[in-house]
GROMACS .gro file of C-alpha atoms in nm:
model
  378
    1UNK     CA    1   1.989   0.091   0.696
    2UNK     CA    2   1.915  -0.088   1.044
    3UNK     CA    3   1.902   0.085   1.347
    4UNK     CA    4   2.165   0.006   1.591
    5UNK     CA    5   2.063  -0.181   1.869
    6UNK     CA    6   2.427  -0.331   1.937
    7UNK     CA    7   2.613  -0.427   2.256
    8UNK     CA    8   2.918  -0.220   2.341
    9UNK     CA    9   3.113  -0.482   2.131
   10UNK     CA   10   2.930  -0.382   1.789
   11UNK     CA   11   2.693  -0.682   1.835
   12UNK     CA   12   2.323  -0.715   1.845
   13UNK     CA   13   2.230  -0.834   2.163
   14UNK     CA   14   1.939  -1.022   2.119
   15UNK     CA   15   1.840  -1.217   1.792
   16UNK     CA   16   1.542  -1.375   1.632
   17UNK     CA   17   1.612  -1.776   1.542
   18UNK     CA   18   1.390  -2.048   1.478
   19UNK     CA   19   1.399  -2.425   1.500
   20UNK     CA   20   1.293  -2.704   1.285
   21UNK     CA   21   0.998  -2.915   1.440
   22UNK     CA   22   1.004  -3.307   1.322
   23UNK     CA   23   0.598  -3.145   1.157
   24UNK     CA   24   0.857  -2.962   0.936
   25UNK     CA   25   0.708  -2.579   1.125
   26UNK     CA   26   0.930  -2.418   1.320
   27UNK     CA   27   0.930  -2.300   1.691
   28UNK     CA   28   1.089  -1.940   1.688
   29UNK     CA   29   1.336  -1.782   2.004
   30UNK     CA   30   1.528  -1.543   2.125
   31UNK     CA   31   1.955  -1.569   2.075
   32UNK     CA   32   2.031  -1.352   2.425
   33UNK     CA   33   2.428  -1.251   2.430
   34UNK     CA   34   2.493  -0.987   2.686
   35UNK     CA   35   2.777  -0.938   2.906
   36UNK     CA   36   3.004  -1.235   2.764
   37UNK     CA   37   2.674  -1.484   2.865
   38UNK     CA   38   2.426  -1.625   2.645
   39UNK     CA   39   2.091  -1.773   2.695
   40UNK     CA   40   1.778  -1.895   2.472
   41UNK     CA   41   1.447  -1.788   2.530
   42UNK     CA   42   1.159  -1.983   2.343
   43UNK     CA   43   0.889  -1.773   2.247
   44UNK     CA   44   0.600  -2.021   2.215
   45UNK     CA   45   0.548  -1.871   1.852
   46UNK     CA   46   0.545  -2.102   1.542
   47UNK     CA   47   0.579  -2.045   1.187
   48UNK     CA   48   0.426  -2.300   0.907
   49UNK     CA   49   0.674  -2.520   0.748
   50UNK     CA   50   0.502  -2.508   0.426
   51UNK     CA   51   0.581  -2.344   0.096
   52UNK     CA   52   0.369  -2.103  -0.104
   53UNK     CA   53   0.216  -1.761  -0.070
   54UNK     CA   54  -0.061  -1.832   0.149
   55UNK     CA   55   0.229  -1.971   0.401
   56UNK     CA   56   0.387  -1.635   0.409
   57UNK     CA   57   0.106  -1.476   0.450
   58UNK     CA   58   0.006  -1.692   0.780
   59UNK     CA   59   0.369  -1.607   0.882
   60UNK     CA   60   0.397  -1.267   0.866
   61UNK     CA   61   0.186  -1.136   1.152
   62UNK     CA   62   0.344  -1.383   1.400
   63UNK     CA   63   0.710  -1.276   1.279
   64UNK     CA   64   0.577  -0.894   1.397
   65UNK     CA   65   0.500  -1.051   1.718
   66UNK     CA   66   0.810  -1.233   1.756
   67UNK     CA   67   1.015  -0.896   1.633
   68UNK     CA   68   0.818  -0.677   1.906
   69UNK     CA   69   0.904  -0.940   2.147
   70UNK     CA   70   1.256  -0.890   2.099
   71UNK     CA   71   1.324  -0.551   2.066
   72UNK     CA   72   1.118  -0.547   2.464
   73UNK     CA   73   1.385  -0.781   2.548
   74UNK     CA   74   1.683  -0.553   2.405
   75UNK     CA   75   1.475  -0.264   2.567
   76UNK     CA   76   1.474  -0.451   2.924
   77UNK     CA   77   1.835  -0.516   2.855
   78UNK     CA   78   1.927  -0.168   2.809
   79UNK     CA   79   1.759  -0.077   3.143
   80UNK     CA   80   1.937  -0.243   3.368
   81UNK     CA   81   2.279  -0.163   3.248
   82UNK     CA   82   2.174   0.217   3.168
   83UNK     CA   83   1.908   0.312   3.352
   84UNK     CA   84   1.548   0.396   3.229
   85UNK     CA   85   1.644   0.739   3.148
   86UNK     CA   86   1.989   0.684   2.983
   87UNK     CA   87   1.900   0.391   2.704
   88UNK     CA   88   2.213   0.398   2.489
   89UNK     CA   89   2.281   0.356   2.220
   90UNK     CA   90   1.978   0.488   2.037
   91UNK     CA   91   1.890   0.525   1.615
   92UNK     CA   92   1.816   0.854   1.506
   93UNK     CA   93   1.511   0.882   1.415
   94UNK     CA   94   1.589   0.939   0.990
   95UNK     CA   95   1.774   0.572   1.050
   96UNK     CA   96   1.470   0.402   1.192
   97UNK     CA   97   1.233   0.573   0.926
   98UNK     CA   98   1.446   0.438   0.642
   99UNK     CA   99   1.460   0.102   0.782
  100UNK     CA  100   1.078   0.114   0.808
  101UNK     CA  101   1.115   0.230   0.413
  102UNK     CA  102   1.335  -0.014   0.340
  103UNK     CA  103   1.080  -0.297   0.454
  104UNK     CA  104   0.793  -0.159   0.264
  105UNK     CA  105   1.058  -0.150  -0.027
  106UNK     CA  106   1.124  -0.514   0.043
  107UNK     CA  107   0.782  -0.635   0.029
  108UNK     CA  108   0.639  -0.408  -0.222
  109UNK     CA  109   0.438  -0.243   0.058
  110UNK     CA  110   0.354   0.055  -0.040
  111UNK     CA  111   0.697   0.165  -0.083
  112UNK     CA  112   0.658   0.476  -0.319
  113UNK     CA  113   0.480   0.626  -0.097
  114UNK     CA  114   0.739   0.545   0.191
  115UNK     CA  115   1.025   0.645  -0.036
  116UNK     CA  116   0.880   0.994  -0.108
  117UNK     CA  117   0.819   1.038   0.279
  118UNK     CA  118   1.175   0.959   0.338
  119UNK     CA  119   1.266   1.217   0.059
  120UNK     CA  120   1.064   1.524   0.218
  121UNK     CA  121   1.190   1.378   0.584
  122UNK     CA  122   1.521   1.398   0.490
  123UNK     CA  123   1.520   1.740   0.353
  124UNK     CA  124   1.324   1.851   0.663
  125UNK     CA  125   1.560   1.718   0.898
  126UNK     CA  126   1.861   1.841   0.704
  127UNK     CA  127   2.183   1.825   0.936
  128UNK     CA  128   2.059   1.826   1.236
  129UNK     CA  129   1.915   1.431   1.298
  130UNK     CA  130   1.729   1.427   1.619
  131UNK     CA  131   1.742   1.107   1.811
  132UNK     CA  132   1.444   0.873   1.807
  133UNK     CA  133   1.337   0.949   2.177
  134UNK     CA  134   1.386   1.335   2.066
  135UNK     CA  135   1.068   1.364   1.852
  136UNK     CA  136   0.808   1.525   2.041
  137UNK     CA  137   0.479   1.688   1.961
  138UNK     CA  138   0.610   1.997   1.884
  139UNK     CA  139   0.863   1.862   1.615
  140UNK     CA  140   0.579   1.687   1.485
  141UNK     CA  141   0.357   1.967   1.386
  142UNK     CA  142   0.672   2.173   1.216
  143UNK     CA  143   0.686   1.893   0.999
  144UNK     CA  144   0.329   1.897   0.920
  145UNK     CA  145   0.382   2.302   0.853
  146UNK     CA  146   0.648   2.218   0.625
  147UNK     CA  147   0.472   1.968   0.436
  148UNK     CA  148   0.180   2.192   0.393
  149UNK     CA  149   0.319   2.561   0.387
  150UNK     CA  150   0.711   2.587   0.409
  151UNK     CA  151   0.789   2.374   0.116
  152UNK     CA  152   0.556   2.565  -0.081
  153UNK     CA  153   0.747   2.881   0.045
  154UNK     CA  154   1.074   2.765  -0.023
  155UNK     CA  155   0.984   2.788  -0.451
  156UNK     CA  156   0.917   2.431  -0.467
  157UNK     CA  157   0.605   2.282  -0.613
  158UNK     CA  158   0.357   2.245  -0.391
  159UNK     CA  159   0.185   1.906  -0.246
  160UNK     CA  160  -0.103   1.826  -0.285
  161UNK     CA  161  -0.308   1.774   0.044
  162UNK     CA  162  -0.368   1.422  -0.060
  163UNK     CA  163   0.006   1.391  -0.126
  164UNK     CA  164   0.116   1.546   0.197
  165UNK     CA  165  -0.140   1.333   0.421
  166UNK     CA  166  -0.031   1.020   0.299
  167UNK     CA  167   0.332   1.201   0.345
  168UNK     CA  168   0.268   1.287   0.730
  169UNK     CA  169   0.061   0.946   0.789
  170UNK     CA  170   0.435   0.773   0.705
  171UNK     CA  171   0.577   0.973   0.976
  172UNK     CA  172   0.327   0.930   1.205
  173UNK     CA  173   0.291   0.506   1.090
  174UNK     CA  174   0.668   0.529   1.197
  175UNK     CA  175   0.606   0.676   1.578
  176UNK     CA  176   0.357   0.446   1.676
  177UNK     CA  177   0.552   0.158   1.526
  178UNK     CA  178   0.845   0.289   1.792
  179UNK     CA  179   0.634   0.315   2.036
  180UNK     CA  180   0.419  -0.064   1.949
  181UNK     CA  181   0.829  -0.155   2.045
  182UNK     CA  182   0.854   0.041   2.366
  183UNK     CA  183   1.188   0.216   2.154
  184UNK     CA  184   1.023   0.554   2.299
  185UNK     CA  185   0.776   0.657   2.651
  186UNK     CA  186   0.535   0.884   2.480
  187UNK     CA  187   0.406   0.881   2.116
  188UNK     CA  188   0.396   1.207   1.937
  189UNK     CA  189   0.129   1.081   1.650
  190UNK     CA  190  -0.127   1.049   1.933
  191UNK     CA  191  -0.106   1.449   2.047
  192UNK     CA  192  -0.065   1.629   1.677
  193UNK     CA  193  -0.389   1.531   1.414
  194UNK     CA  194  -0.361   1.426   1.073
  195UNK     CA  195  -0.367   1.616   0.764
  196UNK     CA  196  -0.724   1.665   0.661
  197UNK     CA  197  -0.783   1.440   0.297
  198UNK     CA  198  -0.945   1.658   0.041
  199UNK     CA  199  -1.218   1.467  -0.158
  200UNK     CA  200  -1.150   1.411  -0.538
  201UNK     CA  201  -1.373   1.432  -0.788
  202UNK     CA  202  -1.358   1.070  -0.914
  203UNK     CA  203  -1.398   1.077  -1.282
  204UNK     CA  204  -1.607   0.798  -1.415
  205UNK     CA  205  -1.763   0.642  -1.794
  206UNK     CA  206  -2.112   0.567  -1.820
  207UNK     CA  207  -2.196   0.234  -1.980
  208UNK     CA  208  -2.264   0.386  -2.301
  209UNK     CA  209  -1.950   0.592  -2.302
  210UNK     CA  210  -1.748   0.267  -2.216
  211UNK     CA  211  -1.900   0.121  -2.584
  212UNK     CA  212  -1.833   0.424  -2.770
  213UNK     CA  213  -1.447   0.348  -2.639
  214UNK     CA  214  -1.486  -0.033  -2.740
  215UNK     CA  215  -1.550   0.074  -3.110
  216UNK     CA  216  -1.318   0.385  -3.147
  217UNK     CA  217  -0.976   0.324  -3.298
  218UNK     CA  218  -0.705   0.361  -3.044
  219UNK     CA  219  -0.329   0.446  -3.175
  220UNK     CA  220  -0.232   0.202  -2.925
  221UNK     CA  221  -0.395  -0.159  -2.894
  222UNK     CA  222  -0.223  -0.251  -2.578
  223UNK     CA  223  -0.369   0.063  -2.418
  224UNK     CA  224  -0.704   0.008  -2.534
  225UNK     CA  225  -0.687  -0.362  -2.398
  226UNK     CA  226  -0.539  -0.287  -2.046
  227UNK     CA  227  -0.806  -0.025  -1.977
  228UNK     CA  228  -1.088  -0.167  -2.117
  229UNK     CA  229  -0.976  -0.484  -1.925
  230UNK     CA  230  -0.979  -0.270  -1.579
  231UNK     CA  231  -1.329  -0.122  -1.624
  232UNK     CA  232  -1.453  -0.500  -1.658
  233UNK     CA  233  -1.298  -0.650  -1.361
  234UNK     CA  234  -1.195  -0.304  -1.134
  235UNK     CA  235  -0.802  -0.361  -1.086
  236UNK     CA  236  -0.586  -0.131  -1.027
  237UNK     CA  237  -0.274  -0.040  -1.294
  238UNK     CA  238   0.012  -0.168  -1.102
  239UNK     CA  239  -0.169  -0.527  -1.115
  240UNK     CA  240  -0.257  -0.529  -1.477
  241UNK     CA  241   0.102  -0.381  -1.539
  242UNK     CA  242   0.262  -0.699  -1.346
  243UNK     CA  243  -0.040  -0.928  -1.436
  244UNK     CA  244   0.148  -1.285  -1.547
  245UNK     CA  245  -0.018  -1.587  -1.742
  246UNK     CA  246   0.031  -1.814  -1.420
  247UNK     CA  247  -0.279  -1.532  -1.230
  248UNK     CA  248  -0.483  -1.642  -1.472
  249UNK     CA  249  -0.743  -1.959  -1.420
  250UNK     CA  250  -1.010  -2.126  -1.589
  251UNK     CA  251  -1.233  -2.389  -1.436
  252UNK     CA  252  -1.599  -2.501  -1.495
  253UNK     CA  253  -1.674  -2.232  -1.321
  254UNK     CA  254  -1.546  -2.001  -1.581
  255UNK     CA  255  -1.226  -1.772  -1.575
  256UNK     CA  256  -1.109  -1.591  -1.258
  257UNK     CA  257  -0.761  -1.409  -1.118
  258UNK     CA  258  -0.559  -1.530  -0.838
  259UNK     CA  259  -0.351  -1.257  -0.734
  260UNK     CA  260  -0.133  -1.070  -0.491
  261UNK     CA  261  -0.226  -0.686  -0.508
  262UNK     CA  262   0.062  -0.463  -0.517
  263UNK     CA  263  -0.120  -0.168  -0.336
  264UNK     CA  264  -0.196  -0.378  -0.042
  265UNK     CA  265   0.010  -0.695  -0.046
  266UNK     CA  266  -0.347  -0.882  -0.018
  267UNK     CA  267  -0.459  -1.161  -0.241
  268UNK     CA  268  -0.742  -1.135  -0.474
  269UNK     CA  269  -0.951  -1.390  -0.629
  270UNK     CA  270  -1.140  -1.233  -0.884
  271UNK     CA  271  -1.419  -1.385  -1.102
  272UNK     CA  272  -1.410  -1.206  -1.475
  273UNK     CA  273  -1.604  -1.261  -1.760
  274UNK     CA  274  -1.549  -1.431  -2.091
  275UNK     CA  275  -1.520  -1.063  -2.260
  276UNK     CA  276  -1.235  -0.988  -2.065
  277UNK     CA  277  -1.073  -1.327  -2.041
  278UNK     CA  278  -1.105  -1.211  -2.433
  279UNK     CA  279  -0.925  -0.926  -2.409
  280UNK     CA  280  -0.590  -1.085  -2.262
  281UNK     CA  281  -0.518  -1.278  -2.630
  282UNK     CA  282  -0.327  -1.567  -2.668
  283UNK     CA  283  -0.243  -1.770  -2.378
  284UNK     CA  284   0.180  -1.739  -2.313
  285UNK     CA  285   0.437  -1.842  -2.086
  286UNK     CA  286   0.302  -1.832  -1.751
  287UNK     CA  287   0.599  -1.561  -1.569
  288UNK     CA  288   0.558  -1.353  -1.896
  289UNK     CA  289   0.337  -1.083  -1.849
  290UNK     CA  290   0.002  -1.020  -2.012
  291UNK     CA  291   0.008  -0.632  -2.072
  292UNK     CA  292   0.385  -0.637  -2.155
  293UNK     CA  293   0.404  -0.345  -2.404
  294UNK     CA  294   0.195  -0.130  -2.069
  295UNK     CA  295   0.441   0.166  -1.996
  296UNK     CA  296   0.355   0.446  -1.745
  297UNK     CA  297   0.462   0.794  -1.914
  298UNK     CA  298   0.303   1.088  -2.032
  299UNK     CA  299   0.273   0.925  -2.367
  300UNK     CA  300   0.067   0.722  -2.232
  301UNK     CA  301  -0.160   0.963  -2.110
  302UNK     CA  302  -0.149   1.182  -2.462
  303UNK     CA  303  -0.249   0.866  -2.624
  304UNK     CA  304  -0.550   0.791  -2.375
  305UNK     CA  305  -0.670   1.126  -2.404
  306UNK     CA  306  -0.674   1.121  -2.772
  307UNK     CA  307  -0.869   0.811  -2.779
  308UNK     CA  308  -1.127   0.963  -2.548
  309UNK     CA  309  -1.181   1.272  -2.817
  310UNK     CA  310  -1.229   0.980  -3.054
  311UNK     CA  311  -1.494   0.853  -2.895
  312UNK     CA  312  -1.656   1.194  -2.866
  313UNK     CA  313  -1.563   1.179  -2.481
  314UNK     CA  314  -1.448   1.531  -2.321
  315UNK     CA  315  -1.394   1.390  -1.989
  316UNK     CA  316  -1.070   1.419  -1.791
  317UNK     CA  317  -0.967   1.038  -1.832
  318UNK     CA  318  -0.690   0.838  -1.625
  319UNK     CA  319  -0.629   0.491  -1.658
  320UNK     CA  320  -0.738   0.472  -1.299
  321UNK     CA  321  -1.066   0.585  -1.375
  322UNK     CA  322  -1.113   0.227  -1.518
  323UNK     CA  323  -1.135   0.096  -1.199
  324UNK     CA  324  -1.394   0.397  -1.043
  325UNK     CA  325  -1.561   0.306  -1.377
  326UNK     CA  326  -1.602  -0.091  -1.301
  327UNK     CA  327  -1.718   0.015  -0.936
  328UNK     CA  328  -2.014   0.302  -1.021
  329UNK     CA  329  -2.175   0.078  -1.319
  330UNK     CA  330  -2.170  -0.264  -1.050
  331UNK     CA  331  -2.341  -0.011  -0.821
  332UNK     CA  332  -2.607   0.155  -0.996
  333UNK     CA  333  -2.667  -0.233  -1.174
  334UNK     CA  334  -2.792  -0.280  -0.790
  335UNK     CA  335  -2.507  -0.471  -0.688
  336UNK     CA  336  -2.451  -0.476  -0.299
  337UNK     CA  337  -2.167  -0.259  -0.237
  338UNK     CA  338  -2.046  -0.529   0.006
  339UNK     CA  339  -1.965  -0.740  -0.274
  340UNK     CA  340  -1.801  -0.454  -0.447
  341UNK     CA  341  -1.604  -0.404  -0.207
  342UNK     CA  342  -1.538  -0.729  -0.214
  343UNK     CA  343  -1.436  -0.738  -0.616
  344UNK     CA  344  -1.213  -0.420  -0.537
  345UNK     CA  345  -1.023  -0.585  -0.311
  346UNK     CA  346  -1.120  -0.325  -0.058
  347UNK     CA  347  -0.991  -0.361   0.295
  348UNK     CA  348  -1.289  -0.139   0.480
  349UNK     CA  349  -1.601  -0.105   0.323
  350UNK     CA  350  -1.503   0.317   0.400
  351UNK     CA  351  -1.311   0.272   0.082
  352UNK     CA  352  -1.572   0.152  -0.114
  353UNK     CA  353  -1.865   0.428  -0.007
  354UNK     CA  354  -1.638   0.673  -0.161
  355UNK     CA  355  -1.799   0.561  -0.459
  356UNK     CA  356  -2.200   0.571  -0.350
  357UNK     CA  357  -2.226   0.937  -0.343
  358UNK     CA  358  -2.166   0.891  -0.731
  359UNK     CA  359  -2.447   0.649  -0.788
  360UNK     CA  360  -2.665   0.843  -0.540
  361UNK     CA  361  -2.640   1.172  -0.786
  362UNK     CA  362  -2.706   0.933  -1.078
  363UNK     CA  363  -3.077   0.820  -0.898
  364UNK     CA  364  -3.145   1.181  -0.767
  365UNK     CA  365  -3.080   1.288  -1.175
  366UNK     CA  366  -3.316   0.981  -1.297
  367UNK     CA  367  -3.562   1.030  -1.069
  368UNK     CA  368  -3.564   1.415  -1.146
  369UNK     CA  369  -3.712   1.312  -1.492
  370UNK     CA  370  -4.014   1.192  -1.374
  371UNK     CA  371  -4.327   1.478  -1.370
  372UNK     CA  372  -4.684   1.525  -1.402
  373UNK     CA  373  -4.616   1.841  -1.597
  374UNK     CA  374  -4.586   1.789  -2.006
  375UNK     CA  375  -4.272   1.925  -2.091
  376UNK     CA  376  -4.145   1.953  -2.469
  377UNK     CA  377  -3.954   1.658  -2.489
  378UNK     CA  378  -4.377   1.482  -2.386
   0.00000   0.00000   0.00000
C-alpha cells in the first residue's frame, strides 16, 4: 500500500527519474508537476550502470537519499499551498507502516518481523486509524502497554519480551523514518524508551558433544548434514535453507561461501573447511539448492531432539544453536572475537560479545580445577 502523497488531481506530485549517462550510470532527478506546470530538478546523485549484486548494493543508500530528497520537495510543496499547519493530504499512519512492511517484504529485509508488527499494529489500532502527524508520545507508550500487558489480558498468548521489543522497535524504526522525511515536526520514538531485551540463555555443544552427534544415527540425514554443517561454518538457518550450488567456491585457496544473508541483506564471504565442503555431497545445478529436503516444522524439531538423546545429549537443542555452537568453540580455541565477528557476519561487534560471557564461565570452571589441596580424583 503507498501512502498518498497526490496532487488534488490523484497524481503524485513529485517523482524520482533517472537518466542514462554515455558511462552507461545514471544521473537521478526530480519529475516536479504541480499546479498544471512542470519542472526537472537534477539531484547531483548517480547510480552505477553496472549489473550484479555488489551494484545494488552501492545503489541502495544513494536511492534513500534521493527518496528523502523528494518527499522534502513534496513536503515544501504542500506548504505553500496549505500552510505549515494544514499539510493535506496526509497517510494514516497503519498505511505508511505497511508500506515500510511492504519494502522489507520486497527485499527480504527482515520482513517477518515487520509483518508480525503490522499484525499486532493493526489489531491495536482497530477502527480508529490515527493520521501520521497524530502519533504522539502518549499513543506511543499505550502501544508499548499493549504489547507487553493488554494483549496478555485480552486471553491471548503472551509475547515474549524479546518478541515484543523487536515488535515496538518496528514501530518506533517507522517514526523516525517519518520524521528522517520531515512527513511529521516531532518524533515520538525519541520521548517513550524501548522495551528492555531479556538475555537468553544461549544453548551451546562442547566439542566433544559435537562428535558424539557426528557418530550417532540420525532418522534424518539431511538434518544431520544441515546442522552439523552450521556448527562448522556459524550460518544461520534461513541461509543454509536457501543455500544454492552457485554460493559455493573453490579456489587454491580452498572452499569458501559467497553469499547474501537473509537476516541482514549483507554479503558474506565465508572460508569453510574441507569437512564441511564434505558435508554438502555431490556438486548440482548451481540455482538448485543444497539442503533441499530442509523443512522448518515441529517435525523437525522432534527429530533433532531425538538425535540429541542418541547421542546421550540432554540439552535443550535448536538448530540455531549450531551457529552459538560454531561461535563459543572459535572463542575458547583463542580466536579473536573480532574475527568472529567477522565469520558471523556480525554487523557490531555488541552482537558478537553476547557470546564471551559463555567462554568466560568455561575459563573461570577450568581454572577452578587447579589446587594445591589433593583431592580424590589426585
Amino acid at each position: 500500500m503507498r501512502t498518498k502523497d497526490m496532487d488534488l488531481n490523484g497524481k503524485e506530485p513529485v517523482r524520482l527519474r533517472r537518466k542514462k549517462l554515455r558511462n552507461g550510470d545514471y544521473s537521478l532527478y526530480l519529475d516536479v508537476y504541480w499546479n498544471g506546470k512542470r519542472s526537472y530538478e537534477f539531484l547531483k546523485l548517480y547510480l552505477s550502470g553496472e549489473w550484479g549484486k555488489a551494484a545494488i548494493e552501492k545503489n541502495k543508500p544513494i536511492i534513500e537519499i534521493a527518496q528523502q530528497i523528494k518527499h522534502k520537495r513534496i513536503l515544501s510543496l504542500r506548504m505553500v499551498k496549505y500552510g505549515p499547519s494544514n499539510i493535506l493530504p496526509r497517510p494514516s499512519f497503519l498505511e505508511f507502516f505497511t508500506e515500510l512492511a511492504d519494502q522489507r517484504a520486497k527485499y527480504k529485509n527482515n520482513s517477518e518481523n515487520w509483518a508480525g508488527a503490522l499484525k499486532h499494529l493493526t489489531t491495536f489500532i482497530g477502527n480508529k486509524n490515527p493520521r501520521l502527524d497524530e502519533i504522539d508520545d502518549a499513543w506511543l507508550t499505550e502501544f508499548k502497554y499493549y504489547l507487553l500487558e493488554e494483549h496478555k489480558e485480552k486471553g491471548k498468548r503472551s509475547l515474549m519480551a524479546n518478541t515484543a521489543h523487536s515488535y515496538f522497535n518496528k514501530v518506533r524504526s517507522a517514526l523516525t523514518n517519518a520524521f528522517d522525511r520531515n512527513l511529521i515536526e516531532k518524533n515520538p520514538a525519541a520521548l517513550v524508551s524501548a522495551i528492555r531485551v531479556k538475555e537468553s540463555k544461549r544453548e551451546f555443544l562442547t566439542i566433544t558433544e559435537v562428535r558424539k552427534l557426528a557418530e550417532a544415527p540420525c532418522e534424518e540425514l539431511y538434518l544431520k548434514e544441515a546442522f552439523l554443517f552450521s556448527v562448522l561454518t556459524g550460518l544461520r538457518w534461513s541461509d543454509i535453507f536457501h543455500l544454492t550450488w552457485n554460493e559455493i567456491h573453490e579456489n587454491e585457496n580452498g572452499a569458501y561461501i559467497h553469499l547474501e544473508q537473509k537476516k541482514t541483506n549483507k554479503y558474506l564471504v565465508l572460508p569453510i573447511t574441507n569437512e564441511a565442503l564434505q558435508l554438502l555431497g555431490e556438486r548440482k545445478e548451481p540455482v538448485e539448492r543444497i539442503f533441499n529436503f530442509l523443512r522448518y516444522s515441529s517435525q523437525t524439531s522432534v527429530c533433532l531432539s531425538r538425535w540429541m538423546l542418541k547421542a546421550g545429549i540432554t540439552k535443550k537443542i535448536t538448530f540455531h544453536a549450531g551457529r552459538h555452537t560454531h561461535a563459543t568453540l572459535l572463542l575458547s580455541k583463542g580466536v579473536d572475537i573480532s574475527t568472529v565477528s567477522k565469520l558471523l557476519g556480525h554487523r557490531h561487534l555488541k552482537s558478537t560479545e553476547r557470546y564471551a560471557h559463555i567462554t568466560d564461565n568455561l575459563k573461570i570452571e577450568a581454572i577452578n580445577k587447579l589446587s594445591l589441596i589433593p583431592t580424590e580424583e589426585g
